[in-house]
PDB file of C-alpha atoms and ligand atoms in Angstrom:
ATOM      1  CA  UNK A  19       9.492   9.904  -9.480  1.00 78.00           C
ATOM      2  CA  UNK A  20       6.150  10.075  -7.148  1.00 93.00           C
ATOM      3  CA  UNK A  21       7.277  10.778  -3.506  1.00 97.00           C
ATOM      4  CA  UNK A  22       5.592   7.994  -1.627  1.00 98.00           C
ATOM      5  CA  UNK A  23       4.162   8.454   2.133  1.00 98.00           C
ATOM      6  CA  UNK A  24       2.823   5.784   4.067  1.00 98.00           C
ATOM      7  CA  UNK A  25       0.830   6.459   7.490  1.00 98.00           C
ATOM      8  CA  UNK A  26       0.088   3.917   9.664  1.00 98.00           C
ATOM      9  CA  UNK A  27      -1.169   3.205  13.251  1.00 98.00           C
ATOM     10  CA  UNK A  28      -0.754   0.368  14.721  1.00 98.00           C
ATOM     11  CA  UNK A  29      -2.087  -0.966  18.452  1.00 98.00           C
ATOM     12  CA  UNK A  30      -0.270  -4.453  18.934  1.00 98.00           C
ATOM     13  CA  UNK A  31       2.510  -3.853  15.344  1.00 98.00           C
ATOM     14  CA  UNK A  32       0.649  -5.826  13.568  1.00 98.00           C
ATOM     15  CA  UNK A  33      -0.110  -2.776  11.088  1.00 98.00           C
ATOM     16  CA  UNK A  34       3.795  -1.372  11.925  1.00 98.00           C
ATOM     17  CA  UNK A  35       5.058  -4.276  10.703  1.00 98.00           C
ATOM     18  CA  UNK A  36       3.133  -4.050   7.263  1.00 98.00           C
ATOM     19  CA  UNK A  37       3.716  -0.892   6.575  1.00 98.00           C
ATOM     20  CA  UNK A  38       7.647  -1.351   6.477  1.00 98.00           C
ATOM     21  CA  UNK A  39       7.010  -4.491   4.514  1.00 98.00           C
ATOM     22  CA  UNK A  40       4.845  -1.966   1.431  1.00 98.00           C
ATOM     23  CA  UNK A  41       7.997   0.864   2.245  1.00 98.00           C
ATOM     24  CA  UNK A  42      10.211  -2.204   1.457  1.00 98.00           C
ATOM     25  CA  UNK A  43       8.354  -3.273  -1.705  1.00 97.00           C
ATOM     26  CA  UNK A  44       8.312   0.017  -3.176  1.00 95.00           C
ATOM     27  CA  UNK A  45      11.891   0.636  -2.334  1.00 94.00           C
ATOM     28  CA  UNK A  46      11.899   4.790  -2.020  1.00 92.00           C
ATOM     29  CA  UNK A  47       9.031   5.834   0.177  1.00 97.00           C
ATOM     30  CA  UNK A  48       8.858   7.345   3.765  1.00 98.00           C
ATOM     31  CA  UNK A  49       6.871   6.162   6.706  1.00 98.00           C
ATOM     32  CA  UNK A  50       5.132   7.735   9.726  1.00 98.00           C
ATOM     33  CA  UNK A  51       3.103   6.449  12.889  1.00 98.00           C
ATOM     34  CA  UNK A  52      -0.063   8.656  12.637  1.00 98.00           C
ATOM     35  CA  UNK A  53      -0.861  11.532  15.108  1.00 98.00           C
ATOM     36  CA  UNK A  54      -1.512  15.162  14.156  1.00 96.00           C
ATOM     37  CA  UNK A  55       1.814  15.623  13.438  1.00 97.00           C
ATOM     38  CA  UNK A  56       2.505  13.125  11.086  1.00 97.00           C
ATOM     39  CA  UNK A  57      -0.631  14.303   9.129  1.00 96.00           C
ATOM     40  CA  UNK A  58       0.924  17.898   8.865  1.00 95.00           C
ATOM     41  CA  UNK A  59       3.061  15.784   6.679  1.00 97.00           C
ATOM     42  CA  UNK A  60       1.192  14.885   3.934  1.00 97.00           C
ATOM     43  CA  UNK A  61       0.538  17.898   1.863  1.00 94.00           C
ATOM     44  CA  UNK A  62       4.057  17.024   0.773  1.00 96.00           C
ATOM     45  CA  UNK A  63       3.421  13.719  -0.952  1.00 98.00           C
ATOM     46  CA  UNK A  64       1.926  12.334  -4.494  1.00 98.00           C
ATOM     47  CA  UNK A  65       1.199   9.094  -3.623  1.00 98.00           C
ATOM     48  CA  UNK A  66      -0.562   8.697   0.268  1.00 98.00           C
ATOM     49  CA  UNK A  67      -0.828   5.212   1.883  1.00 98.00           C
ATOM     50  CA  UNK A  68      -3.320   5.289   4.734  1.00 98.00           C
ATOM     51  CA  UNK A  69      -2.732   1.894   7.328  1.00 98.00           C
ATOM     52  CA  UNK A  70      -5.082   0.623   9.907  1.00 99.00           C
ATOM     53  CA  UNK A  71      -6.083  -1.866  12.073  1.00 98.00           C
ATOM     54  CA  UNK A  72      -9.744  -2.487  13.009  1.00 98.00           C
ATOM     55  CA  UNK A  73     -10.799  -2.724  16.481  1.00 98.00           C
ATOM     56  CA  UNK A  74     -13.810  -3.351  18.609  1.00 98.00           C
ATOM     57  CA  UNK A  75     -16.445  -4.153  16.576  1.00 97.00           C
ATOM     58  CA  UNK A  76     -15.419  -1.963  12.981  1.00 98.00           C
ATOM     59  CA  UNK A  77     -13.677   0.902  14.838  1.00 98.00           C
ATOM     60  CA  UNK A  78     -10.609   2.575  13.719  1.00 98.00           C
ATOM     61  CA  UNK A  79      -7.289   1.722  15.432  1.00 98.00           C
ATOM     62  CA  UNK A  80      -7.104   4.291  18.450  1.00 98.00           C
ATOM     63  CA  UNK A  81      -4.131   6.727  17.272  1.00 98.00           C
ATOM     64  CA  UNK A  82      -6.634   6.831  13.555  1.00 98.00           C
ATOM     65  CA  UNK A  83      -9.390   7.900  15.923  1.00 98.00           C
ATOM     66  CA  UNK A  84      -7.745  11.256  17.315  1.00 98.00           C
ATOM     67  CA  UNK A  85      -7.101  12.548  14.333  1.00 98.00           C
ATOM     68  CA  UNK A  86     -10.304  11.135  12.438  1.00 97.00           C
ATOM     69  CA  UNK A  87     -11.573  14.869  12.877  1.00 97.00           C
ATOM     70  CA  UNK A  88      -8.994  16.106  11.172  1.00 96.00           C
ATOM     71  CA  UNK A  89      -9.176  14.165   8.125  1.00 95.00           C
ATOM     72  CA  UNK A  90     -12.631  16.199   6.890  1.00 89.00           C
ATOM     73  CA  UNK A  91     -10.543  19.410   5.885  1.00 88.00           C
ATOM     74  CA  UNK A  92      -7.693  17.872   3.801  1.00 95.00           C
ATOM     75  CA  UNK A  93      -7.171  18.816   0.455  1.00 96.00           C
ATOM     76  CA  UNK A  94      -5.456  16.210  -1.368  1.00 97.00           C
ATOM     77  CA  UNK A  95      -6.574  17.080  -5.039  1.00 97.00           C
ATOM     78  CA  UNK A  96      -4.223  16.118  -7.254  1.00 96.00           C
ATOM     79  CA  UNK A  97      -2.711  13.313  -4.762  1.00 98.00           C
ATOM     80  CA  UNK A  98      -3.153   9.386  -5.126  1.00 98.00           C
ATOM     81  CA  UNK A  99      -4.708   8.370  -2.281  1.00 98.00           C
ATOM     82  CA  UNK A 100      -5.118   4.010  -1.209  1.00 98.00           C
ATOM     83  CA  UNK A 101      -5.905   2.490   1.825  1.00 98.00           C
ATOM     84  CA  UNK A 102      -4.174  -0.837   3.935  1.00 99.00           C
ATOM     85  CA  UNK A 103      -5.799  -2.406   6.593  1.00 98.00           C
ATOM     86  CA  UNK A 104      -4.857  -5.344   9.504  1.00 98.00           C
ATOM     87  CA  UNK A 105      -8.077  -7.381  10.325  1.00 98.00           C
ATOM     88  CA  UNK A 106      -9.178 -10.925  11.888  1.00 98.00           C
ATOM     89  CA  UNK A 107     -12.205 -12.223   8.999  1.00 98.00           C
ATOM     90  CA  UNK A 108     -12.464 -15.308  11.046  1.00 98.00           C
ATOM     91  CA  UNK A 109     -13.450 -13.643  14.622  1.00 98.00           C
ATOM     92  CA  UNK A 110     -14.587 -10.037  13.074  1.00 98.00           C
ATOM     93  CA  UNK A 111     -15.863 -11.807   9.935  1.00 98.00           C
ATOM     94  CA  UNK A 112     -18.913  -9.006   9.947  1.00 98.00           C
ATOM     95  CA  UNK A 113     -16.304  -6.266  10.115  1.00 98.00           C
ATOM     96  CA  UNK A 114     -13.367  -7.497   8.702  1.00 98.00           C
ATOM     97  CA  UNK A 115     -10.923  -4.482   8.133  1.00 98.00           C
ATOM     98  CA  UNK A 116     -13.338  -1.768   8.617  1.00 98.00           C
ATOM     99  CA  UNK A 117     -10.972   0.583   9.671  1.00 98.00           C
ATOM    100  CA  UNK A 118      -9.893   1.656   5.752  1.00 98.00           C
ATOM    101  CA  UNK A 119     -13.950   1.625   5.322  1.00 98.00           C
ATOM    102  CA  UNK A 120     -14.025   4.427   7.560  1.00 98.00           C
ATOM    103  CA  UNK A 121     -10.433   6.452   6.190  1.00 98.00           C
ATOM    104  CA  UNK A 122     -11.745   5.934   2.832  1.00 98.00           C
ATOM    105  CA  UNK A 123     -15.330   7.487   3.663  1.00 98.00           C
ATOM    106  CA  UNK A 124     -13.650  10.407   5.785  1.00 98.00           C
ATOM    107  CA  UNK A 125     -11.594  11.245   2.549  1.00 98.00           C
ATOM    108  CA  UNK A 126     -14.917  11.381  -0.042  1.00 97.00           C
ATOM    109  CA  UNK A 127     -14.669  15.415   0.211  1.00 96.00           C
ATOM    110  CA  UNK A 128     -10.847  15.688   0.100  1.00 97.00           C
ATOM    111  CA  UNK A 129     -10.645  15.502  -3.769  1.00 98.00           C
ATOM    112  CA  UNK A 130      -8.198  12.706  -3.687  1.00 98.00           C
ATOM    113  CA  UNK A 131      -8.164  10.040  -6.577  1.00 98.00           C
ATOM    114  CA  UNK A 132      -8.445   6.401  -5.235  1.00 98.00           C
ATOM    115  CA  UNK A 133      -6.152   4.168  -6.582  1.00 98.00           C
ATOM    116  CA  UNK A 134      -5.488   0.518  -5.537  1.00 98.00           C
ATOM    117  CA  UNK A 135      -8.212  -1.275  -5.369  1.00 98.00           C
ATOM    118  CA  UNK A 136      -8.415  -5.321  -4.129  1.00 98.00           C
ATOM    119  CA  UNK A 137     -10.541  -7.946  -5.284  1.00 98.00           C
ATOM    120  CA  UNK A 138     -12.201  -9.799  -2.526  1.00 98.00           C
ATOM    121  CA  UNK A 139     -11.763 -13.384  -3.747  1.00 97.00           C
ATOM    122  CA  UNK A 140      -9.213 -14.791  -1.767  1.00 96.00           C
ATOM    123  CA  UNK A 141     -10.638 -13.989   1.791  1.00 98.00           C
ATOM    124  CA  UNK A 142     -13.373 -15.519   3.615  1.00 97.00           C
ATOM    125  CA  UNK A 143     -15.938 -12.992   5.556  1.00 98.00           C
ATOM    126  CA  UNK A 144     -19.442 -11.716   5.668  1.00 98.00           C
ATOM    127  CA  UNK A 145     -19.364  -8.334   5.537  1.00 98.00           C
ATOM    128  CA  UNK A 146     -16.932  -4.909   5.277  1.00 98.00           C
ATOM    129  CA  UNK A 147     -16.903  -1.321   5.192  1.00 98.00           C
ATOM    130  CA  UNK A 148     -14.195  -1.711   3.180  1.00 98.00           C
ATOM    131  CA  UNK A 149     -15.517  -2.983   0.779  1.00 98.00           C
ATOM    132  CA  UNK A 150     -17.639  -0.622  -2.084  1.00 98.00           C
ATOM    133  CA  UNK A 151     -17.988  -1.943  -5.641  1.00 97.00           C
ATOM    134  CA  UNK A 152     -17.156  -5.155  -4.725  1.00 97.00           C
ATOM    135  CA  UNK A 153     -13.661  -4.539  -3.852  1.00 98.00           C
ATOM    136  CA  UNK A 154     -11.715  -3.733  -0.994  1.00 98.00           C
ATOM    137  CA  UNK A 155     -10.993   0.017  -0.987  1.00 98.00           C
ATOM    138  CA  UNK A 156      -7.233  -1.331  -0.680  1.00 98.00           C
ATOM    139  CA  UNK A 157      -5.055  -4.046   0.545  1.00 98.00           C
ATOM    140  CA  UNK A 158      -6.814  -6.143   3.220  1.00 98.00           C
ATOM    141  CA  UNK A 159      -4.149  -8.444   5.396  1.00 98.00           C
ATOM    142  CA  UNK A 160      -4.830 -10.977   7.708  1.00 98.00           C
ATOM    143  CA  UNK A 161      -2.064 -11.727  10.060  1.00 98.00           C
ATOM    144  CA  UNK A 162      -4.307 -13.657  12.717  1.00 98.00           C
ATOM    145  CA  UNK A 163      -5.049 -16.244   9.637  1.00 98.00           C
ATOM    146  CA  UNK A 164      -3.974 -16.025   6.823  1.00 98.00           C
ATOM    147  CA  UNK A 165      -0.208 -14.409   7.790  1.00 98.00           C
ATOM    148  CA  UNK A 166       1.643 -16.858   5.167  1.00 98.00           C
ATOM    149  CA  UNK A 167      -0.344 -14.549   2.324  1.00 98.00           C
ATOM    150  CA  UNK A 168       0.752 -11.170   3.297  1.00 98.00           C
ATOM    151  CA  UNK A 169       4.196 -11.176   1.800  1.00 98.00           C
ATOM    152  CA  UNK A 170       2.641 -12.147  -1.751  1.00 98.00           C
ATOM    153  CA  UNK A 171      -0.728 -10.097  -1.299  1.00 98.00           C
ATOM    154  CA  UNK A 172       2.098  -6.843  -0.470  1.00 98.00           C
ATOM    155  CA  UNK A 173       4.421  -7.686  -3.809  1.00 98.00           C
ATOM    156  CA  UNK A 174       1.445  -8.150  -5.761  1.00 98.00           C
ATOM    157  CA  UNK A 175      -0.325  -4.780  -4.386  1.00 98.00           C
ATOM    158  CA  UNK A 176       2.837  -2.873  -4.946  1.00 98.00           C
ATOM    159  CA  UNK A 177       3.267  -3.670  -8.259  1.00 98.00           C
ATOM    160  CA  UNK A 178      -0.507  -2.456  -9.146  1.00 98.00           C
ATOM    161  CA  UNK A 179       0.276   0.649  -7.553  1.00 98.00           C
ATOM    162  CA  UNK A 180       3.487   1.247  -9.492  1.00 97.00           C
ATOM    163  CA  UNK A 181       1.459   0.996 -12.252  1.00 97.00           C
ATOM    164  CA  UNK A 182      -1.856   2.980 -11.422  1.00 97.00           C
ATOM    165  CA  UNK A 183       1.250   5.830 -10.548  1.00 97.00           C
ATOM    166  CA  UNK A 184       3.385   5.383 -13.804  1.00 90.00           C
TER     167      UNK A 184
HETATM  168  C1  LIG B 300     -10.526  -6.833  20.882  1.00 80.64           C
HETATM  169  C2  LIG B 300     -10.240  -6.950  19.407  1.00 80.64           C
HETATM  170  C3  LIG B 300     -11.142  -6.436  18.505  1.00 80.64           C
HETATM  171  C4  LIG B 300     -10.921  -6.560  17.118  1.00 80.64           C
HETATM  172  N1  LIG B 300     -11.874  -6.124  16.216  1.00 80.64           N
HETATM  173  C5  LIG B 300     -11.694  -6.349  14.898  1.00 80.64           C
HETATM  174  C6  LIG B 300     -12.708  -5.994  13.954  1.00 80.64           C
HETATM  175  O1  LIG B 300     -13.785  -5.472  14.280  1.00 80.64           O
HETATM  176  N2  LIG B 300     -12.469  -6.250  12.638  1.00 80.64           N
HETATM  177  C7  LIG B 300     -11.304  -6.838  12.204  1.00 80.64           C
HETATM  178  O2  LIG B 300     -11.141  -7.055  11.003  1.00 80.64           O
HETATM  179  N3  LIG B 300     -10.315  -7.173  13.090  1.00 80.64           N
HETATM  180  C8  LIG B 300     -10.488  -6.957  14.415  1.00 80.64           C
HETATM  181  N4  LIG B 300      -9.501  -7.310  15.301  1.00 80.64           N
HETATM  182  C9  LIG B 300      -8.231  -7.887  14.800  1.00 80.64           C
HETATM  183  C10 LIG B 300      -7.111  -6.847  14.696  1.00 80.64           C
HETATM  184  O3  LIG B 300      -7.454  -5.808  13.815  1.00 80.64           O
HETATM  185  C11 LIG B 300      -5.864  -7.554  14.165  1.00 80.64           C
HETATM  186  O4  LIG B 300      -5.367  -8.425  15.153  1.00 80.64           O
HETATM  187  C12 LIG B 300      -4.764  -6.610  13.685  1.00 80.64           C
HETATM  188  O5  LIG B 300      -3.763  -7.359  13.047  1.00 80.64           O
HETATM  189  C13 LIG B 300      -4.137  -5.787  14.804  1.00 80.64           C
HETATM  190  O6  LIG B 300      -3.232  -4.879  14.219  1.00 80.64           O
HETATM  191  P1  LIG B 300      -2.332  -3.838  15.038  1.00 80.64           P
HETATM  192  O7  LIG B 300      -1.412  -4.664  15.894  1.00 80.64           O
HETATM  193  O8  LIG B 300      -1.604  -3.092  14.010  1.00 80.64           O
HETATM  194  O9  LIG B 300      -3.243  -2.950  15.840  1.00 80.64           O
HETATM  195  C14 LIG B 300      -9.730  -7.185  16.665  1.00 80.64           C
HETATM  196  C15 LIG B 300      -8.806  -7.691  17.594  1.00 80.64           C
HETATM  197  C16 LIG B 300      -9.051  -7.589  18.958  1.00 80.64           C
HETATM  198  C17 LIG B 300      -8.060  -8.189  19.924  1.00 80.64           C
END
């Protein structure tokens, strides 16, 4: 069985909140609030969930940006890496969920293998970071509008995860 990790950060729990809901979905997987630490901690996982809110206009959340640094010397070869992401596409509908934009682009030289991949269909917005191909790098939620859709948009993730692991 993969060993799951999930890495979050979170200003208001919005993103906190998430992330226990995808470590609920998949069952056996561990969590962490991000800071140096935590990050110390994911050589030792097959599967890596990266969480995070967008602030400002398309910044990462703030505990994201003090490690952001950091993030240009990992070596995940070998690992399965996806992003999630907290975002407002009605108020921030030019940066909606940049935040996993940026983690994903930070990670291009860390020889990870990006898995989980969103279509963009069901949201409404002008423009992301997170978004390359035409899909969402990962799972983009919307808790300011579109909250009743998380629980299914998680199940439904979780399960294409499962099977981009298997
Ligand atoms: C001042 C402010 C700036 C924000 N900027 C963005 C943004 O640029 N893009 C976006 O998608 N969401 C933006 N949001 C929405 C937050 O990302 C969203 O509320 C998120 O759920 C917060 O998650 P957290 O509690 O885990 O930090 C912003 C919210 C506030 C209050």
């Amino acid at each position: 069985m993969a060993k799951i990790g999930i890495f979050y950060g979170s200003s208001t729990g919005n993103t906190e909140a998430v992330a226990n809901q995808i470590k609920d979905a998949f069952g056996d997987a561990d969590i962490f609030e991000i800071n140096a630490d935590a990050l110390t901690n994911i050589a030792s996982y097959d599967v890596v969930l990266l969480g995070s809110s967008t602030w400002g206009f398309g910044d990462l959340q703030d505990e994201w940006e003090d490690v952001l640094d950091s993030l240009d010397g990992l070596d995940l070869t070998g690992k399965k890496v996806s992003f999630f992401g907290t975002g407002d596409q009605f108020n921030y509908d030019e940066t909606f969920c940049d935040a996993m934009g940026i983690l994903y682009e930070a990670l291009q030289n860390s020889g990870a293998n990006f898995i989980g991949k969103v279509l963009t269909d069901s949201y409404q917005f002008s423009a992301s970071r997170a978004v390359v191909d035409d899909q969402f790098v990962g799972l983009a939620l919307d808790e300011d509008n579109q909250n009743e859709m998380t629980d299914d948009r998680i199940q439904a993730w979780v399960q294409q995860l499962k099977s981009e692991i298997a």
